[in-house]
PDB file of C-alpha atoms and ligand atoms in Angstrom:
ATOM      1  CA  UNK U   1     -36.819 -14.915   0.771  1.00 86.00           C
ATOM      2  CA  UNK U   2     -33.147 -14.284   0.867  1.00 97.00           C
ATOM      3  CA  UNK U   3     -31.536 -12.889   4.212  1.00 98.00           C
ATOM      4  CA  UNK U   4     -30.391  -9.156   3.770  1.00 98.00           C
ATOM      5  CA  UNK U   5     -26.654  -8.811   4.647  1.00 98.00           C
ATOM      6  CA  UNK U   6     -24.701  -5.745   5.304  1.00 99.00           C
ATOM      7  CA  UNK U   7     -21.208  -6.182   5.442  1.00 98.00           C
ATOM      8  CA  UNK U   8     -19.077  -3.319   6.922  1.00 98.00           C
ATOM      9  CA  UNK U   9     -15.493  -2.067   5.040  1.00 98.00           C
ATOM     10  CA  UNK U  10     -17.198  -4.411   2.361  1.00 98.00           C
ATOM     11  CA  UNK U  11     -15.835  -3.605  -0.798  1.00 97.00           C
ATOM     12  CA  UNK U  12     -11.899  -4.579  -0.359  1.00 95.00           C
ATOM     13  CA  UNK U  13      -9.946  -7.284   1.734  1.00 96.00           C
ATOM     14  CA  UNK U  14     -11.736  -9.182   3.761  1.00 98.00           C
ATOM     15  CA  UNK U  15     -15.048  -7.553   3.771  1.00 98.00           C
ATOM     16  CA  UNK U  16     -14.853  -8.399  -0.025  1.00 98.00           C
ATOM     17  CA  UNK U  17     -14.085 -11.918   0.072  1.00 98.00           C
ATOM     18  CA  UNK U  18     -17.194 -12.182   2.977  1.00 98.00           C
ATOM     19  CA  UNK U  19     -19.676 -10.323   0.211  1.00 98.00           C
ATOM     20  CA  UNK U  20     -19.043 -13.079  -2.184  1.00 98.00           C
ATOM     21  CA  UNK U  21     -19.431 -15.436   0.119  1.00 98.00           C
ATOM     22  CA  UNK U  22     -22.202 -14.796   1.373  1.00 98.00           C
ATOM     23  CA  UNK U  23     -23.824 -13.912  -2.020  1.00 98.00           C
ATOM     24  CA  UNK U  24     -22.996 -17.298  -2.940  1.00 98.00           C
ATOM     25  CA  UNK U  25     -24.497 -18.415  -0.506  1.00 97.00           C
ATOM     26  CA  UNK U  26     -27.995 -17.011  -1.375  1.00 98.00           C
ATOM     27  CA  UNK U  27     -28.000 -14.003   0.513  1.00 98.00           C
ATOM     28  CA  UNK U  28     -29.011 -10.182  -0.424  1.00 98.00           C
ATOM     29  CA  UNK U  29     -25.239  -8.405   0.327  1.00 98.00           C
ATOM     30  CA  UNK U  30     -25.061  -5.202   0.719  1.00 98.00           C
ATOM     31  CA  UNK U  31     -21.375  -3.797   1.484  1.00 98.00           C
ATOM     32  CA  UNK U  32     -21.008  -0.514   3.452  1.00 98.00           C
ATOM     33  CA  UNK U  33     -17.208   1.430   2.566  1.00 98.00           C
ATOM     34  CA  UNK U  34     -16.034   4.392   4.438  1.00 96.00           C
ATOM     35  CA  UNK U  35     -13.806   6.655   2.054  1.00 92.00           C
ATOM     36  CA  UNK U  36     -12.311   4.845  -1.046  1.00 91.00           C
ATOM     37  CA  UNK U  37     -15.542   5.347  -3.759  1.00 96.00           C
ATOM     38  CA  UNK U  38     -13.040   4.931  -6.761  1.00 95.00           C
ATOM     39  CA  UNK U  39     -12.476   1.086  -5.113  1.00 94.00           C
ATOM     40  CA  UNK U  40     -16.123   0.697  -4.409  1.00 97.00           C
ATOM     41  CA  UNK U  41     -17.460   1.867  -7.391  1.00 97.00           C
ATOM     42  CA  UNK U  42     -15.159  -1.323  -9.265  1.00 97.00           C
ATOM     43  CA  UNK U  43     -16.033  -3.341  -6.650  1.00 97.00           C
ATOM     44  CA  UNK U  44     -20.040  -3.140  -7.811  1.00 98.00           C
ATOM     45  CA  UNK U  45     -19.084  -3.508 -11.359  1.00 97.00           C
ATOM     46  CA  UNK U  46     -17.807  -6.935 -10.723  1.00 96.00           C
ATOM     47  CA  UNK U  47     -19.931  -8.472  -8.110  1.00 97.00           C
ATOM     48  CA  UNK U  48     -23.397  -6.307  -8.534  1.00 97.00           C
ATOM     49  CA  UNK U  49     -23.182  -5.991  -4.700  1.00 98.00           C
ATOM     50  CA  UNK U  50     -24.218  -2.206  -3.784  1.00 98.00           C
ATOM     51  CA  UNK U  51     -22.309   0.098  -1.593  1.00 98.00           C
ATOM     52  CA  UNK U  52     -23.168   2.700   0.837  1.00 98.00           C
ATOM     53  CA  UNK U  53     -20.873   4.830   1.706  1.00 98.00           C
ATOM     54  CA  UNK U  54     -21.092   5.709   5.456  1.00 98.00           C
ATOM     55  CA  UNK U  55     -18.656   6.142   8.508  1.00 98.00           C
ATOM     56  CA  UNK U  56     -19.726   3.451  10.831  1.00 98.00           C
ATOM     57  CA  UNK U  57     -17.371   4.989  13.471  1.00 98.00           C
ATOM     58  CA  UNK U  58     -20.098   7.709  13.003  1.00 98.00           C
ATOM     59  CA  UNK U  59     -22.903   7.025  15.373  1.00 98.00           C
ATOM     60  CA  UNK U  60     -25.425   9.614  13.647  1.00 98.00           C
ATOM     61  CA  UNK U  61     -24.512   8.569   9.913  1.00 98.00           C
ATOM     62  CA  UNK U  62     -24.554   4.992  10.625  1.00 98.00           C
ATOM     63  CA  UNK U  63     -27.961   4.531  11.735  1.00 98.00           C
ATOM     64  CA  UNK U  64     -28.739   7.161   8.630  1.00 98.00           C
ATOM     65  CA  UNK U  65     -26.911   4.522   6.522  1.00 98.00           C
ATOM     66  CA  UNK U  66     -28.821   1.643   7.866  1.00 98.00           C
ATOM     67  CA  UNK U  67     -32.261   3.544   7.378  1.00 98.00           C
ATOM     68  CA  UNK U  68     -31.250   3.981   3.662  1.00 98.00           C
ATOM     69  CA  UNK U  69     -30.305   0.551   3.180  1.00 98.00           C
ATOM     70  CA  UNK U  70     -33.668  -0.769   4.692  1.00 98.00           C
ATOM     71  CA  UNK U  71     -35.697   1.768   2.916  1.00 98.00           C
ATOM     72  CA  UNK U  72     -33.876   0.792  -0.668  1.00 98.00           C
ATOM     73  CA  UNK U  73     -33.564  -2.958   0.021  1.00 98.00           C
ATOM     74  CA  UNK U  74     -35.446  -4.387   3.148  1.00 98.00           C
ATOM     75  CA  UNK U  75     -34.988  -4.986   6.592  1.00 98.00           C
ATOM     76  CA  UNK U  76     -31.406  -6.224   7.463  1.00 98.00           C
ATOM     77  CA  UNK U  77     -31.130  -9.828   8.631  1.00 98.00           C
ATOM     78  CA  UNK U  78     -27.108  -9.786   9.263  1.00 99.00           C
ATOM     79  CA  UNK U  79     -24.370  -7.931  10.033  1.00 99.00           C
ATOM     80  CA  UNK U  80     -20.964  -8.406   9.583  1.00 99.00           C
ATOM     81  CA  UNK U  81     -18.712  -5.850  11.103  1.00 98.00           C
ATOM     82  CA  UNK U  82     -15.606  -5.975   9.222  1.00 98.00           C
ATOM     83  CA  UNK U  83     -14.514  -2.633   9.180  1.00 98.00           C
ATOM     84  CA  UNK U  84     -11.189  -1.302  10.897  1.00 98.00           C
ATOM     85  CA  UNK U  85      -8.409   0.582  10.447  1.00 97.00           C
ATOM     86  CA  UNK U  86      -4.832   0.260  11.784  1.00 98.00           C
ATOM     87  CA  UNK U  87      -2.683   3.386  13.191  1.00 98.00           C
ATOM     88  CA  UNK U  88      -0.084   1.375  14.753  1.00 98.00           C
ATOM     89  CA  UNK U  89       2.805   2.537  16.717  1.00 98.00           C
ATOM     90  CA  UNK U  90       4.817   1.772  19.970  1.00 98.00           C
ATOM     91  CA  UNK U  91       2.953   3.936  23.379  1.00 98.00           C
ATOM     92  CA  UNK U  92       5.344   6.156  23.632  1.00 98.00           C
ATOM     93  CA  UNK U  93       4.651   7.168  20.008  1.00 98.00           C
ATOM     94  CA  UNK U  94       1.118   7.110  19.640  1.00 98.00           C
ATOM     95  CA  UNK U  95      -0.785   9.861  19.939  1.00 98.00           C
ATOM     96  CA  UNK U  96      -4.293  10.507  21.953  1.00 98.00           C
ATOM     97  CA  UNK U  97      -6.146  10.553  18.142  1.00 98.00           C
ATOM     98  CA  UNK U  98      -4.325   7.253  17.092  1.00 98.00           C
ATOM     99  CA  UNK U  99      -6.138   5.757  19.811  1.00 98.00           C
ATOM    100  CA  UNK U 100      -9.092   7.104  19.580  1.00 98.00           C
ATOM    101  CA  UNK U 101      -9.541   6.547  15.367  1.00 98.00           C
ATOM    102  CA  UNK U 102      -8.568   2.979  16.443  1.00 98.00           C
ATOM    103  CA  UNK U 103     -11.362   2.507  19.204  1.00 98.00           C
ATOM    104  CA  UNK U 104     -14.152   4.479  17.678  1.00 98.00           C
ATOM    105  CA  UNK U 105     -13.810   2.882  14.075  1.00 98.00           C
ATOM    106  CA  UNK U 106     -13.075  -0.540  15.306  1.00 98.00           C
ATOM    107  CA  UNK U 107     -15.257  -1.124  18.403  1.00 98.00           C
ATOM    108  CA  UNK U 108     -17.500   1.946  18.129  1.00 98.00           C
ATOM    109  CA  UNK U 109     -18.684   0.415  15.047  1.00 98.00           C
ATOM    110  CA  UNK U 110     -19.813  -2.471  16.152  1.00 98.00           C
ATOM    111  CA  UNK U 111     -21.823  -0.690  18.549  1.00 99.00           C
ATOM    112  CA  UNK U 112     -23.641   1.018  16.181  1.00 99.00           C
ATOM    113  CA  UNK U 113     -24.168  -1.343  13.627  1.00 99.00           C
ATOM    114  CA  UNK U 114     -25.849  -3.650  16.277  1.00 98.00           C
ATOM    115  CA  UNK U 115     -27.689  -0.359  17.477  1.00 98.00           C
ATOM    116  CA  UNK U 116     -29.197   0.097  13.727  1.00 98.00           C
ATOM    117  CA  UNK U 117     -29.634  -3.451  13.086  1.00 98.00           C
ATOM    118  CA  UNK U 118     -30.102  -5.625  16.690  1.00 98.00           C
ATOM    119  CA  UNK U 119     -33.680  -4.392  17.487  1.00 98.00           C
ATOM    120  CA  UNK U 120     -35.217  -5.192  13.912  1.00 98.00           C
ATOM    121  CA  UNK U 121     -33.440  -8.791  14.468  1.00 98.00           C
ATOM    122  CA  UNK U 122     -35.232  -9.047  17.978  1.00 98.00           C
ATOM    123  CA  UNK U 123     -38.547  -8.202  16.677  1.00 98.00           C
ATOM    124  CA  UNK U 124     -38.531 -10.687  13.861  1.00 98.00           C
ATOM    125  CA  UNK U 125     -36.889 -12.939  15.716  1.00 98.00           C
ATOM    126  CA  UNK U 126     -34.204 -13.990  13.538  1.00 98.00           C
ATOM    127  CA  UNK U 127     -30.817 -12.329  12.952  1.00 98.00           C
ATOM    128  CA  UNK U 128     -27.039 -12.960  12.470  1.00 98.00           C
ATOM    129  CA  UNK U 129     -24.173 -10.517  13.652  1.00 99.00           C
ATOM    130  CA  UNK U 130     -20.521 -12.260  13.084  1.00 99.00           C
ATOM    131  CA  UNK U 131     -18.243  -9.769  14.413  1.00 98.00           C
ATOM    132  CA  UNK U 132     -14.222  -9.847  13.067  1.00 98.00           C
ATOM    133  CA  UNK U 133     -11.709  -9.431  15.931  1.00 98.00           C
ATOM    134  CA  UNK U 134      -8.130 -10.366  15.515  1.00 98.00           C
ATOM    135  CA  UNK U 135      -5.533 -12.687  16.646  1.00 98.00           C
ATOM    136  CA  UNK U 136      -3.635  -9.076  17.817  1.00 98.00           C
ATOM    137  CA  UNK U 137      -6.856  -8.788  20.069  1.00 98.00           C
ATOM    138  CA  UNK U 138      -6.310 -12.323  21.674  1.00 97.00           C
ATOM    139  CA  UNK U 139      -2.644 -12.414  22.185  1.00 97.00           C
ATOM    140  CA  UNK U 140      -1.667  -9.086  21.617  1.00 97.00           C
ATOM    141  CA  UNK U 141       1.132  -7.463  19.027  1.00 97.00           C
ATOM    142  CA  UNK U 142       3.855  -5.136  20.108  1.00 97.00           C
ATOM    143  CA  UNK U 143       3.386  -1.644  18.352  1.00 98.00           C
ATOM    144  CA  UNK U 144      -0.717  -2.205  18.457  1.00 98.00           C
ATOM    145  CA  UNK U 145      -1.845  -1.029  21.948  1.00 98.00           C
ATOM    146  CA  UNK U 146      -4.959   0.705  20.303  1.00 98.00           C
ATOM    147  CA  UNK U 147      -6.076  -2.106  17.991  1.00 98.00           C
ATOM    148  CA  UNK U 148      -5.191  -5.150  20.353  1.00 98.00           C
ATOM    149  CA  UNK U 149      -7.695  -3.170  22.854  1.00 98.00           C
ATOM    150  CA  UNK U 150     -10.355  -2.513  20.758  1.00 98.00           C
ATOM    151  CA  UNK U 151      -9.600  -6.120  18.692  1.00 98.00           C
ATOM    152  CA  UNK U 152      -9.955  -7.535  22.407  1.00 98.00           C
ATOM    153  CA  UNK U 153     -13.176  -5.542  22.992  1.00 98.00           C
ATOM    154  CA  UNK U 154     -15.119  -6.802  20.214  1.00 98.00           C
ATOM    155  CA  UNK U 155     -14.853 -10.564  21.559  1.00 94.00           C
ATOM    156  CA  UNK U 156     -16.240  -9.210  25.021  1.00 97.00           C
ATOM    157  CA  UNK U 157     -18.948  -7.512  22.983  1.00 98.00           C
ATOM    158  CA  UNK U 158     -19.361 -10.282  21.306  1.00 98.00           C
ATOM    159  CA  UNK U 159     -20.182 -12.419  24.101  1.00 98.00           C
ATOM    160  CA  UNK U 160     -22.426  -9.544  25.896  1.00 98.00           C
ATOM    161  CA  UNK U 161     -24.547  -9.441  22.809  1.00 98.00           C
ATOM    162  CA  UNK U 162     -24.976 -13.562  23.048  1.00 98.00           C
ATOM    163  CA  UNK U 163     -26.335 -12.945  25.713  1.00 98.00           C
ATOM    164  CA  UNK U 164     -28.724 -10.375  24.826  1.00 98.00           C
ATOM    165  CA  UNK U 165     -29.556 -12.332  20.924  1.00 98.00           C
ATOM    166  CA  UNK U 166     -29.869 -15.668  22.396  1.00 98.00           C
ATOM    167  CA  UNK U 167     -34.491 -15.930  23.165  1.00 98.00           C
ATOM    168  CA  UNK U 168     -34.621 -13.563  20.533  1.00 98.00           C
ATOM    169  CA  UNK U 169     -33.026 -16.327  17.539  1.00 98.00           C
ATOM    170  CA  UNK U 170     -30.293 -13.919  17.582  1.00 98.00           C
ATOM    171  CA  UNK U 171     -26.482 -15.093  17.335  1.00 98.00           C
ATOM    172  CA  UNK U 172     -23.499 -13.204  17.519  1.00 99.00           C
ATOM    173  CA  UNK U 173     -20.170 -14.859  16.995  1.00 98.00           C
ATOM    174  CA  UNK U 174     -16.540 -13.693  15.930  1.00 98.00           C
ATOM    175  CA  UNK U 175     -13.892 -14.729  13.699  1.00 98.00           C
ATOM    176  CA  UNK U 176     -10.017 -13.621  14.970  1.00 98.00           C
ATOM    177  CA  UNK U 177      -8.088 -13.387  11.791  1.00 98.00           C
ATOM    178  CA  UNK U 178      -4.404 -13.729  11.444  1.00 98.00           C
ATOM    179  CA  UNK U 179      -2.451 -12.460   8.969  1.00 98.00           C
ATOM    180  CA  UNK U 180      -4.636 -12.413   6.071  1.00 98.00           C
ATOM    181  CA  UNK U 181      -2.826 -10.644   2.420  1.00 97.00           C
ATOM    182  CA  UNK U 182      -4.510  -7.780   2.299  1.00 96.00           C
ATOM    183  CA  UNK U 183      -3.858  -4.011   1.817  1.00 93.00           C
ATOM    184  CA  UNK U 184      -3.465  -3.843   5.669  1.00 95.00           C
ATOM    185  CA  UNK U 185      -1.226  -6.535   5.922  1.00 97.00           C
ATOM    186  CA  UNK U 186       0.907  -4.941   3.094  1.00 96.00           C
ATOM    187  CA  UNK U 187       1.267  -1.649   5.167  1.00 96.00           C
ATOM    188  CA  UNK U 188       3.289  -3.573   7.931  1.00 96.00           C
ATOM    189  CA  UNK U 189       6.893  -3.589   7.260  1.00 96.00           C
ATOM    190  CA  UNK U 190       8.852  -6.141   5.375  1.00 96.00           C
ATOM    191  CA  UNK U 191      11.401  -7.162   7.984  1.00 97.00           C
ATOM    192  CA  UNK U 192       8.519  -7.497  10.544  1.00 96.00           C
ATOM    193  CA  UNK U 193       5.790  -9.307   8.683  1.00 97.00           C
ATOM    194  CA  UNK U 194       8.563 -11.707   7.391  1.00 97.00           C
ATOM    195  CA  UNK U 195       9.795 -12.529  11.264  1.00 97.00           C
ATOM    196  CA  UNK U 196       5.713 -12.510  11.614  1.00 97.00           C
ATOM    197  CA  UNK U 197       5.269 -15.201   9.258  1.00 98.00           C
ATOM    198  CA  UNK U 198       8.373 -17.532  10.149  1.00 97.00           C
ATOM    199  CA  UNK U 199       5.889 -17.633  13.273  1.00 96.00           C
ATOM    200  CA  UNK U 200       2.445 -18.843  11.395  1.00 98.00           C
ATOM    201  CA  UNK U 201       2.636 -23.207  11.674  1.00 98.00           C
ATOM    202  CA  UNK U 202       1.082 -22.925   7.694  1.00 98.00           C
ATOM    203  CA  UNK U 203       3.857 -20.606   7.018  1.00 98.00           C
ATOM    204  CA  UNK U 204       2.028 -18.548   4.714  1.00 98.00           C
ATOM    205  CA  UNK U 205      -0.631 -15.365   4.744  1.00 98.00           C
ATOM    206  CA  UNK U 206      -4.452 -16.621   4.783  1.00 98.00           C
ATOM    207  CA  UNK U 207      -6.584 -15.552   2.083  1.00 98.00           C
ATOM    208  CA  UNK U 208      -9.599 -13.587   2.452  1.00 98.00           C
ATOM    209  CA  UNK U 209     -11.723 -16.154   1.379  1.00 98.00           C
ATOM    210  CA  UNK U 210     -10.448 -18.368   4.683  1.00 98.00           C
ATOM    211  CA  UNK U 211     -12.039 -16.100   6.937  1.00 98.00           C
ATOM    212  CA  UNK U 212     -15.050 -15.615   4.664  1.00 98.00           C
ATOM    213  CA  UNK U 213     -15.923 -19.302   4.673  1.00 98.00           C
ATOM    214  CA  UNK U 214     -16.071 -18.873   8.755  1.00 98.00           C
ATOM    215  CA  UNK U 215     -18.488 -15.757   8.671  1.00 98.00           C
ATOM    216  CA  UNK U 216     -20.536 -17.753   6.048  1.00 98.00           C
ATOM    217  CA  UNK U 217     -21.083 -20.608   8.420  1.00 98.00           C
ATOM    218  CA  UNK U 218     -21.791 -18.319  11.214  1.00 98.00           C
ATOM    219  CA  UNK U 219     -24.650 -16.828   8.477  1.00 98.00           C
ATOM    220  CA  UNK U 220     -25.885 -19.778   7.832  1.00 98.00           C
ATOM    221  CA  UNK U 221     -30.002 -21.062   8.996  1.00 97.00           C
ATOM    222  CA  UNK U 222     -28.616 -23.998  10.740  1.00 97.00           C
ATOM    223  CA  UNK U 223     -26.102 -22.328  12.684  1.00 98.00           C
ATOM    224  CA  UNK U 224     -29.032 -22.012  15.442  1.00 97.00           C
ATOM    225  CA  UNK U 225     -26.674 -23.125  18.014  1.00 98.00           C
ATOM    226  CA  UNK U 226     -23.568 -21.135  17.926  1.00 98.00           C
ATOM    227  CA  UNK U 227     -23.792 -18.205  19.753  1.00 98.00           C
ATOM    228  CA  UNK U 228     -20.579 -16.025  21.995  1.00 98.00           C
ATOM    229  CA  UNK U 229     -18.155 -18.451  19.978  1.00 98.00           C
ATOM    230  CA  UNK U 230     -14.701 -17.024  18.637  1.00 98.00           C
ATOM    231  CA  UNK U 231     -13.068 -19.350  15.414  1.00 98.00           C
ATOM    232  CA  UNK U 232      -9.296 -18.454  15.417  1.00 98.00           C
ATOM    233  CA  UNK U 233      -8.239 -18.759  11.667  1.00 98.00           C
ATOM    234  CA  UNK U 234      -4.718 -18.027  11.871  1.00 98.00           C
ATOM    235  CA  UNK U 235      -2.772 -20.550  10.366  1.00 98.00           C
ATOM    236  CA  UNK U 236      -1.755 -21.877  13.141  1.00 98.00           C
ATOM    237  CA  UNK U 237      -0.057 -18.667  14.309  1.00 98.00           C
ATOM    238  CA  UNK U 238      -1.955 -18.623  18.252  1.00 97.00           C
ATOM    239  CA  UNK U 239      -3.787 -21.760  19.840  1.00 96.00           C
ATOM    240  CA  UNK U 240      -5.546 -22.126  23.142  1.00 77.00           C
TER     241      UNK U 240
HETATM  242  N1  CAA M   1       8.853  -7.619  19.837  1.00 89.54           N
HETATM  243  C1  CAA M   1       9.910  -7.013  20.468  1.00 89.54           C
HETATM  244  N2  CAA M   1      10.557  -5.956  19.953  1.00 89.54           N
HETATM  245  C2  CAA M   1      10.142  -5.486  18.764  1.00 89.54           C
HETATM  246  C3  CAA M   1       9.053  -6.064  18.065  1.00 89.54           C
HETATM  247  C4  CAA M   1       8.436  -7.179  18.645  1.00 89.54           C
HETATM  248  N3  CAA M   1       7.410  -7.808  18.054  1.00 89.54           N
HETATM  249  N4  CAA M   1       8.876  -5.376  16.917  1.00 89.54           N
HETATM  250  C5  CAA M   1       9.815  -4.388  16.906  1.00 89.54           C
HETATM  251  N5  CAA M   1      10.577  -4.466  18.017  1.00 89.54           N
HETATM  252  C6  CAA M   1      11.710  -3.621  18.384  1.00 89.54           C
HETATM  253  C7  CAA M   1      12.693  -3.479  17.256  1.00 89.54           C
HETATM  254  O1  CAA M   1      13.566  -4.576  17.238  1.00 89.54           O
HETATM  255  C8  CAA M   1      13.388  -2.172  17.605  1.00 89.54           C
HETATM  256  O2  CAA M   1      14.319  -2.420  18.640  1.00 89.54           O
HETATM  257  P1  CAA M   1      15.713  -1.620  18.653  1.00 89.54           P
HETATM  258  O3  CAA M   1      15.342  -0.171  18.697  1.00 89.54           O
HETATM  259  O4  CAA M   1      16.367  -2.140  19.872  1.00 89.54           O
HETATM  260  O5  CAA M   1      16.375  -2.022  17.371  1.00 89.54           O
HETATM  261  C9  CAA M   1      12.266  -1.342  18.234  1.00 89.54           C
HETATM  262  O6  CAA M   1      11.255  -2.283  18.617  1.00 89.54           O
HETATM  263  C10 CAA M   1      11.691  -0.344  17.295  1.00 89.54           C
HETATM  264  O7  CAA M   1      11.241  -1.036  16.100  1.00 89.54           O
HETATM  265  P2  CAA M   1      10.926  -0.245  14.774  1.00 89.54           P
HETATM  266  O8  CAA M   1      12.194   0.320  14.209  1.00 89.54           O
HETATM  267  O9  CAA M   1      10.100  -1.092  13.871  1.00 89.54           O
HETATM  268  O10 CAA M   1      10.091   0.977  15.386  1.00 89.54           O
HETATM  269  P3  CAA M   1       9.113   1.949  14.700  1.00 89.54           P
HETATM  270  O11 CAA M   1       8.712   2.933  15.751  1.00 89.54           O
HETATM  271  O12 CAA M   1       9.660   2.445  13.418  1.00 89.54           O
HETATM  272  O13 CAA M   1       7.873   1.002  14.317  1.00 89.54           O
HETATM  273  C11 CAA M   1       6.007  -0.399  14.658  1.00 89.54           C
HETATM  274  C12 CAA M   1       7.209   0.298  15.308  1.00 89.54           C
HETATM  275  C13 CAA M   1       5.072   0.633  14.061  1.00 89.54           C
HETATM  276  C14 CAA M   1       5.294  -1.151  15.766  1.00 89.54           C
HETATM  277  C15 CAA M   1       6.504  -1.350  13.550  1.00 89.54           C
HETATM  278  O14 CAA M   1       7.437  -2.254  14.116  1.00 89.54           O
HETATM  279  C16 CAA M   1       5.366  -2.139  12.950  1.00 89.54           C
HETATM  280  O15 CAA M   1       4.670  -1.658  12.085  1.00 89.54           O
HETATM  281  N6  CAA M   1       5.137  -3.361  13.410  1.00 89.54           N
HETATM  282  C17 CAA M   1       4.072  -4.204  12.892  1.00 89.54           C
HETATM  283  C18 CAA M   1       2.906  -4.217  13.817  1.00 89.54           C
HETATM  284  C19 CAA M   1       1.908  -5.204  13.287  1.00 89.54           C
HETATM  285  O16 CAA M   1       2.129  -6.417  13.264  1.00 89.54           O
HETATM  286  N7  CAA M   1       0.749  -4.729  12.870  1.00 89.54           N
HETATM  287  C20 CAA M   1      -0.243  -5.587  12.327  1.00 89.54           C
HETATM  288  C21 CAA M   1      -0.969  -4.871  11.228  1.00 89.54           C
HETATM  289  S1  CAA M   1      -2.043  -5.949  10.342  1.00 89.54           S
HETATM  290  C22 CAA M   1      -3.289  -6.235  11.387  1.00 89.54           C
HETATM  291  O17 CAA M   1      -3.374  -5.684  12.448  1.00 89.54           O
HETATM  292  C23 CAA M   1      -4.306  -7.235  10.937  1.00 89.54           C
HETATM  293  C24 CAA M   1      -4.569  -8.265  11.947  1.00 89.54           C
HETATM  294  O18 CAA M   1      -5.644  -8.227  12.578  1.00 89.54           O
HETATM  295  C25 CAA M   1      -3.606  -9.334  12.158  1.00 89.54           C
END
């Protein structure tokens, strides 16, 4: 039987390039989006992957999502929580609410994702929760004091939830993106993401389908052993 997969912010970017990867590799994908249905709606015309539109910075709505998801398709095997938003800004800019979009879309997501989807993975004693973080959240980024904390949360969360999966055949991992060309990417300005990428070893953006081939090995049966780990794909850009 093929795993179910729900992948969060799944039908642009990133979260795209992890649905078809993924799918290719013989899963169920299902991609959750949060606002954008003209996007979604193309992005199910060309891959056949469904979307559910639900905010998973939205505690009640998210485990509503999940129930419809399980209901319509079957119990969900992994999780990939992709989605985030950016609402950067230096501190003495950024307002109470930028913070708090960052924290409870970023990290509060990931909470209750694993609260909709963690206890089905315990009782059947197989599941898969690859969580993306960022290579802001490791090392920091000047203007990002929101989404380097919450970025730096979900590797701590990360590693809590190891803990928890591990007798249970459950692993939970993270990927910390650099700068990958997306839509996100695009937003920062041109005079800083060019000084940004004079700093990246490849010298170049990553593609979303880099980080996807991480999050697929993470997914995969034999990755039995790889639990609380963090692969940096970043071009280079921050090593330790
Ligand atoms: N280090 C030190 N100083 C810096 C700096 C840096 N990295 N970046 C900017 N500054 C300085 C500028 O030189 C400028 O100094 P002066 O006033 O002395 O000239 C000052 O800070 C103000 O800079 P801006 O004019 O850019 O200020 P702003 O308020 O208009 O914008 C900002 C600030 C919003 C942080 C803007 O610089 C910005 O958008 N930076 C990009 C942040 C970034 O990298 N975000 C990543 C988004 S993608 C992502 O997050 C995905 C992922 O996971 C990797």
């Amino acid at each position: 039987m093929a795993r179910i997969a729900v992948v969060t912010g799944g039908t642009r970017g990133i979260g795209e390039g992890i649905c078809l990867a993924l799918q290719q590799q013989g899963c169920k994908v299902v991609a959750n989006y949060g606002g954008n249905d003209e996007k979604a709606r193309q992005f199910t015309d060309r891959t056949g992957i469904a979307a559910y539109k639900f905010d998973v910075g939205d505690h009640e709505a998210t485990i509503a999502g999940c129930a419809r998801i399980v209901d319509d398709i079957g119990p969900i095997d992994i999780v990939v929580n992709n989605a985030g938003i950016t609402r950067d800004g230096v501190l003495h800019k950024m307002s109470w609410d930028d913070w708090n979009e960052v924290m409870r879309i970023n990290l509060g997501g990931c909470f209750n994702m694993a609260k909709a989807a963690f206890p089905g993975m315990r009782d059947r004693k197989w599941g898969r929760i690859v969580n993306i973080g960022s290579v802001n959240g490791q090392a920091g980024q000047y203007g990002q004091v929101n989404y380097a904390a919450a970025k730096s949360g979900i590797h701590g969360f990360t590693k809590a939830l190891a803990q928890e999966g591990a007798k249970y055949g459950v692993t939970v991992n993270a990927i910390a993106p650099g700068y990958i060309d997306t839509d996100m990417v695009a937003a920062v300005p041109d005079a800083v993401l060019e000084k940004i990428i004079q700093k990246i070893p490849v010298g170049r953006l990553g593609h979303a389908d880099e980080i996807a081939r991480g999050v697929a090995f993470f997914c995969a049966e034999e990755a039995t052993f790889v639990t609380g780990a963090t692969l940096s794909i970043n071009g280079g850009q921050h090593m330790y």
